[in-house]
PDB file of C-alpha atoms in Angstrom:
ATOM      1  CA  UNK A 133       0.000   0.000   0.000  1.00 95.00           C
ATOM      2  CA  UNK A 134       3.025   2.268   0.779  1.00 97.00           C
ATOM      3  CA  UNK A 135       4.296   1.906  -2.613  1.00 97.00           C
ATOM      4  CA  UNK A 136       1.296   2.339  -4.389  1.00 97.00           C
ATOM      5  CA  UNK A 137       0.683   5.646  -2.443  1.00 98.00           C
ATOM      6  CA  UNK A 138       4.468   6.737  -3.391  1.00 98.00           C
ATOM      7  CA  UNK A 139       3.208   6.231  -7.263  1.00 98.00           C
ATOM      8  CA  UNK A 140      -0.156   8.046  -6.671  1.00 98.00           C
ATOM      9  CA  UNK A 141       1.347  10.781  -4.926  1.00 98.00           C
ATOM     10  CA  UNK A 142       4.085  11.189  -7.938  1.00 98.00           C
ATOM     11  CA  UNK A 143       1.215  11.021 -10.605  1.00 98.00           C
ATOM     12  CA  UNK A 144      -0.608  13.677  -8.680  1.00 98.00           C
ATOM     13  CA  UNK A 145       1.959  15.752  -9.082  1.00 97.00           C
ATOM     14  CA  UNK A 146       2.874  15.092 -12.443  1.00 97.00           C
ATOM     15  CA  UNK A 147      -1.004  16.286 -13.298  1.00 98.00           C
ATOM     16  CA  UNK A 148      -1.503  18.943 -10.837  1.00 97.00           C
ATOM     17  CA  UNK A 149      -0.496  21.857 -12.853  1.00 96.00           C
ATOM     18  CA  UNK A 150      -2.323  21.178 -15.770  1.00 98.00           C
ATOM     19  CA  UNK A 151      -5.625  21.521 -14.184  1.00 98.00           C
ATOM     20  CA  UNK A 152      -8.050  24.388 -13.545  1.00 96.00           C
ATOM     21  CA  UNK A 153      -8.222  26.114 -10.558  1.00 95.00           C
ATOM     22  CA  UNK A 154     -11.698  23.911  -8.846  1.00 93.00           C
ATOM     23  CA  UNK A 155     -10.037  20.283 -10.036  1.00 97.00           C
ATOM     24  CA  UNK A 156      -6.929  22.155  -8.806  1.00 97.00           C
ATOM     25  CA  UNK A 157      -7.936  22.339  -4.866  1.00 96.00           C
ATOM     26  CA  UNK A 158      -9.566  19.030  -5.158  1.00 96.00           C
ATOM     27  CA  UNK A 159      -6.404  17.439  -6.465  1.00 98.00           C
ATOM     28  CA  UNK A 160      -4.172  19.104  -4.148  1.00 98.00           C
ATOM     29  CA  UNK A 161      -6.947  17.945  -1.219  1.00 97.00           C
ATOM     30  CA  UNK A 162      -6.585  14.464  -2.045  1.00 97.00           C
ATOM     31  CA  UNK A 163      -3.270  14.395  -2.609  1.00 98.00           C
ATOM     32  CA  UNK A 164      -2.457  15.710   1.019  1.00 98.00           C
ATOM     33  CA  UNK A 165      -4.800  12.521   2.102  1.00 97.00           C
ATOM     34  CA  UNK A 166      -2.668  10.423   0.383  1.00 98.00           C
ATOM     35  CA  UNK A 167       0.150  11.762   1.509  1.00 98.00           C
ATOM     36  CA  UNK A 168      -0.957  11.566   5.096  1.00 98.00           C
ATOM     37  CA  UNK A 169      -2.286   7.809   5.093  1.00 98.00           C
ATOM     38  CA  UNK A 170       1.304   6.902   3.431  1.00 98.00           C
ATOM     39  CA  UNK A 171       3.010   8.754   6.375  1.00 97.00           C
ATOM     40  CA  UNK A 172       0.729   7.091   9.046  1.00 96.00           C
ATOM     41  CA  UNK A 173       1.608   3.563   7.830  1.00 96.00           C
ATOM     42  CA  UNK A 174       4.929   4.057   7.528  1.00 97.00           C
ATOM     43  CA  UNK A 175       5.325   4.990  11.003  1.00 96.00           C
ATOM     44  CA  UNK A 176       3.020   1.723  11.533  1.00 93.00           C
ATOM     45  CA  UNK A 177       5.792  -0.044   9.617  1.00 93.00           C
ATOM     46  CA  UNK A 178       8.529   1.499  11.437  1.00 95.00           C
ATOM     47  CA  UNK A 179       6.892   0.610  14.820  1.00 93.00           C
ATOM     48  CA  UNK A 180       5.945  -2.415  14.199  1.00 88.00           C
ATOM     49  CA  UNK A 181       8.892  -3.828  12.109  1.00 84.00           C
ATOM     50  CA  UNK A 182      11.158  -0.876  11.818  1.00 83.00           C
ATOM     51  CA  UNK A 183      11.518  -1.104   8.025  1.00 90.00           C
ATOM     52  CA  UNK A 184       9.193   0.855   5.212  1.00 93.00           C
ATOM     53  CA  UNK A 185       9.729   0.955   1.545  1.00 94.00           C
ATOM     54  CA  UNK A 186      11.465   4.083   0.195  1.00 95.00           C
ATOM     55  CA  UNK A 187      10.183   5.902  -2.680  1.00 96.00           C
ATOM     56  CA  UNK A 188      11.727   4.934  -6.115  1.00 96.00           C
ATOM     57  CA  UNK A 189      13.084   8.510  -7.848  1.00 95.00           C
ATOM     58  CA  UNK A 190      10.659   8.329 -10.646  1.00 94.00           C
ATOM     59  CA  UNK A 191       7.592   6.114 -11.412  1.00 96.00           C
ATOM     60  CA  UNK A 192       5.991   5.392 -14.788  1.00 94.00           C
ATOM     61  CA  UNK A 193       2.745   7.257 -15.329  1.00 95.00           C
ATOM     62  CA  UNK A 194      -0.277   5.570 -17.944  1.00 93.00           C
ATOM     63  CA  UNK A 195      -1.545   8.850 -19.501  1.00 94.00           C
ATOM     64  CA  UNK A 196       1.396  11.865 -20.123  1.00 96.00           C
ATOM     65  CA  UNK A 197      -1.112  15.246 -19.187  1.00 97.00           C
ATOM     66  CA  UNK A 198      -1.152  17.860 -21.887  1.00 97.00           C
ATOM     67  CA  UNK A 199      -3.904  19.632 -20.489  1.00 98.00           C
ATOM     68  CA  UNK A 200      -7.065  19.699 -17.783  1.00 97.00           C
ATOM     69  CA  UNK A 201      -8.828  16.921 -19.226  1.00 97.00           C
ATOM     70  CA  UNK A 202      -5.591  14.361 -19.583  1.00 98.00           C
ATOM     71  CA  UNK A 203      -4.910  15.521 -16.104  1.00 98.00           C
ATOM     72  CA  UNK A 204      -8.184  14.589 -14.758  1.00 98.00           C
ATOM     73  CA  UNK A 205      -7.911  11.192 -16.884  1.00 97.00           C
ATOM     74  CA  UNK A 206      -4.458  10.565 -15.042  1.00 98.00           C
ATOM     75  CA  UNK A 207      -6.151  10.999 -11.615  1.00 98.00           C
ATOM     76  CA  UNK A 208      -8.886   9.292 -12.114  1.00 97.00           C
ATOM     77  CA  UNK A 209      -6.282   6.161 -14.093  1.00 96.00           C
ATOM     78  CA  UNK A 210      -4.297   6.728 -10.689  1.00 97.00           C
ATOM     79  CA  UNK A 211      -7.103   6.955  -7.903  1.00 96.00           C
ATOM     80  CA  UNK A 212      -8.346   3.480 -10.176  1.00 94.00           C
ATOM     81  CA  UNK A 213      -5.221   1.138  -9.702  1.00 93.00           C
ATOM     82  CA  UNK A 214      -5.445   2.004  -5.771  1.00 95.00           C
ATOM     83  CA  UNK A 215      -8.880   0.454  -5.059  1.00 93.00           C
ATOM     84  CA  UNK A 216      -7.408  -2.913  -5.394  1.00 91.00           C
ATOM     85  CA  UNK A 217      -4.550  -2.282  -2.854  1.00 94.00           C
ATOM     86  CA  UNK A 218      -7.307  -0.449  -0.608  1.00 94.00           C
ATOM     87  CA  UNK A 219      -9.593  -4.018  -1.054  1.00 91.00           C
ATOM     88  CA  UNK A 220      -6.433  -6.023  -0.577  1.00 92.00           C
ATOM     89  CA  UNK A 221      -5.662  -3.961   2.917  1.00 94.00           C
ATOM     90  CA  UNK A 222      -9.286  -4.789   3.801  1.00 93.00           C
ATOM     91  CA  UNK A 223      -9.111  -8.220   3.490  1.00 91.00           C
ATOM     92  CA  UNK A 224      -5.326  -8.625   5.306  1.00 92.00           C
ATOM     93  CA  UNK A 225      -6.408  -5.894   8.491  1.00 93.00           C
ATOM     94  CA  UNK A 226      -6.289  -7.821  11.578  1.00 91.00           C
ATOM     95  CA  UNK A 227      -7.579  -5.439  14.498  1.00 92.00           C
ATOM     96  CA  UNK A 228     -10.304  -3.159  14.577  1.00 95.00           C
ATOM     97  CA  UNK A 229      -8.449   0.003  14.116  1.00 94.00           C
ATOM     98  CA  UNK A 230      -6.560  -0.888  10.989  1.00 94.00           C
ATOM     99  CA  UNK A 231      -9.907  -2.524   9.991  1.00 95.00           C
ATOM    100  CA  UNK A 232     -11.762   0.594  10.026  1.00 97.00           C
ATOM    101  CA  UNK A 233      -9.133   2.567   8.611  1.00 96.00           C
ATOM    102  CA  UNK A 234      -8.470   0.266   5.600  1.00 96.00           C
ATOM    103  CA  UNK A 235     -12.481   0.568   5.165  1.00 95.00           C
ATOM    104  CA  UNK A 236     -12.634   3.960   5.531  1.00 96.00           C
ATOM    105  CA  UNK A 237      -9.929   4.522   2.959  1.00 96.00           C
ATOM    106  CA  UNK A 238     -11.301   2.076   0.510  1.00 94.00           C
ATOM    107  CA  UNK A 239     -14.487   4.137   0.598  1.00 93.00           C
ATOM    108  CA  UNK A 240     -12.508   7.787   0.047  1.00 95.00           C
ATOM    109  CA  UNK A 241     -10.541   6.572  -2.761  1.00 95.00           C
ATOM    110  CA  UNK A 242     -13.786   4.677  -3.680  1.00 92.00           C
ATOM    111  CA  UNK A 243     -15.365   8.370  -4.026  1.00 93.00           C
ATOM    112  CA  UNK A 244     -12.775   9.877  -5.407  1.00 95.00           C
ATOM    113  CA  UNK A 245     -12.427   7.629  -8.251  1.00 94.00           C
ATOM    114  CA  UNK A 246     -15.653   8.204  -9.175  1.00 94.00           C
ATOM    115  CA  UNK A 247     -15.902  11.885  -9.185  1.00 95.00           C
ATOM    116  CA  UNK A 248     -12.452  11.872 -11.186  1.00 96.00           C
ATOM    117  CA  UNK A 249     -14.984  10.034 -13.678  1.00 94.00           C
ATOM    118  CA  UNK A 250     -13.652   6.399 -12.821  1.00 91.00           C
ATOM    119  CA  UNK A 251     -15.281   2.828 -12.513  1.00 85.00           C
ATOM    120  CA  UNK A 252     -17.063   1.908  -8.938  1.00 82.00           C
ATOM    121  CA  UNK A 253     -16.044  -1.640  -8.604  1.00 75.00           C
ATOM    122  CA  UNK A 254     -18.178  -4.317  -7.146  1.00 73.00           C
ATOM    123  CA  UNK A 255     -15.453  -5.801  -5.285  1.00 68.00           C
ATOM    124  CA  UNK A 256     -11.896  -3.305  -5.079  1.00 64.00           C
ATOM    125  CA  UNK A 257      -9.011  -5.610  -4.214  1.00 58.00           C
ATOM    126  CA  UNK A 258     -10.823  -8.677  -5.764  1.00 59.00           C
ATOM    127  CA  UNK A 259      -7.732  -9.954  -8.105  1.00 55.00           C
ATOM    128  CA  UNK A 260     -10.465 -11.521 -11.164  1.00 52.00           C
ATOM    129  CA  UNK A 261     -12.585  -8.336 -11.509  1.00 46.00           C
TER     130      UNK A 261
END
C-alpha cells in the first residue's frame, strides 16, 4: 500500500499543474490525504517492524497530461489502480483500528475515483474483476 501511495502521490503531481483552478484544490486535497495515510503507515511499519519501503526517484505514469482533461484522466487512471490495494488492505487488516481505517480509505478513494470520472467496482481488491 506504501508503494502504491508513493506512485499516486508522484502522478498527482505530475497532473496537478495542468488543471483548472476547482479540479486544482480538489487534487491538491486528495493528494495531502494520500500523503498523510502513506506517512501514518509508515510509522506503523517502522513501529511495528522498523523497516518501510522508500520511494523509487521516478515512477511510470499511464496517460502523459497535456492539459485539464488528460490531467483529470491521469487521476482518475491513478485513484483506479489504488482500489485494489485499498480491497487487498481490507481483506489482510487484523484489528479493529486498521480494519476501520483500511475501510474507511477504501471508501474515500472509492469516491474519489468516481468523481475523477472512474469505474465503482463491485469488489476493489478482488484480483479476477
Amino acid at each position: 500500500m506504501v508503494e502504491q501511495l508513493y506512485a499516486v502521490g508522484y502522478g498527482y503531481q505530475v497532473a496537478i499543474g495542468h488543471l483548472e483552478k476547482d479540479q486544482f484544490e480538489r487534487a491538491a486535497a486528495a493528494l495531502r490525504n494520500h500523503r498523510s495515510l502513506r506517512d501514518r503507515l509508515i510509522g506503523a511499519l517502522v513501529t511495528e517492524s522498523g523497516e518501510a519501503p522508500a520511494a523509487a526517484p521516478a515512477y511510470d505514469v499511464p496517460v502523459r497530461p497535456k492539459n485539464a482533461a488528460s490531467a483529470a484522466k491521469l487521476i482518475m487512471t491513478l485513484e483506479t489502480a489504488l482500489l485494489p490495494f485499498c480491497g487487498q488492505w481490507v481483506a489482510a487488516a487484523t484489528d479493529d483500528e486498521d480494519r476501520e481505517l483500511a475501510i474507511g480509505t477504501l471508501r474515500s478513494v472509492s469516491v474519489t475515483s468516481v468523481t475523477w470520472g472512474g469505474p465503482l467496482l463491485l469488489w476493489p481488491g478482488y484480483v479476477d474483476q
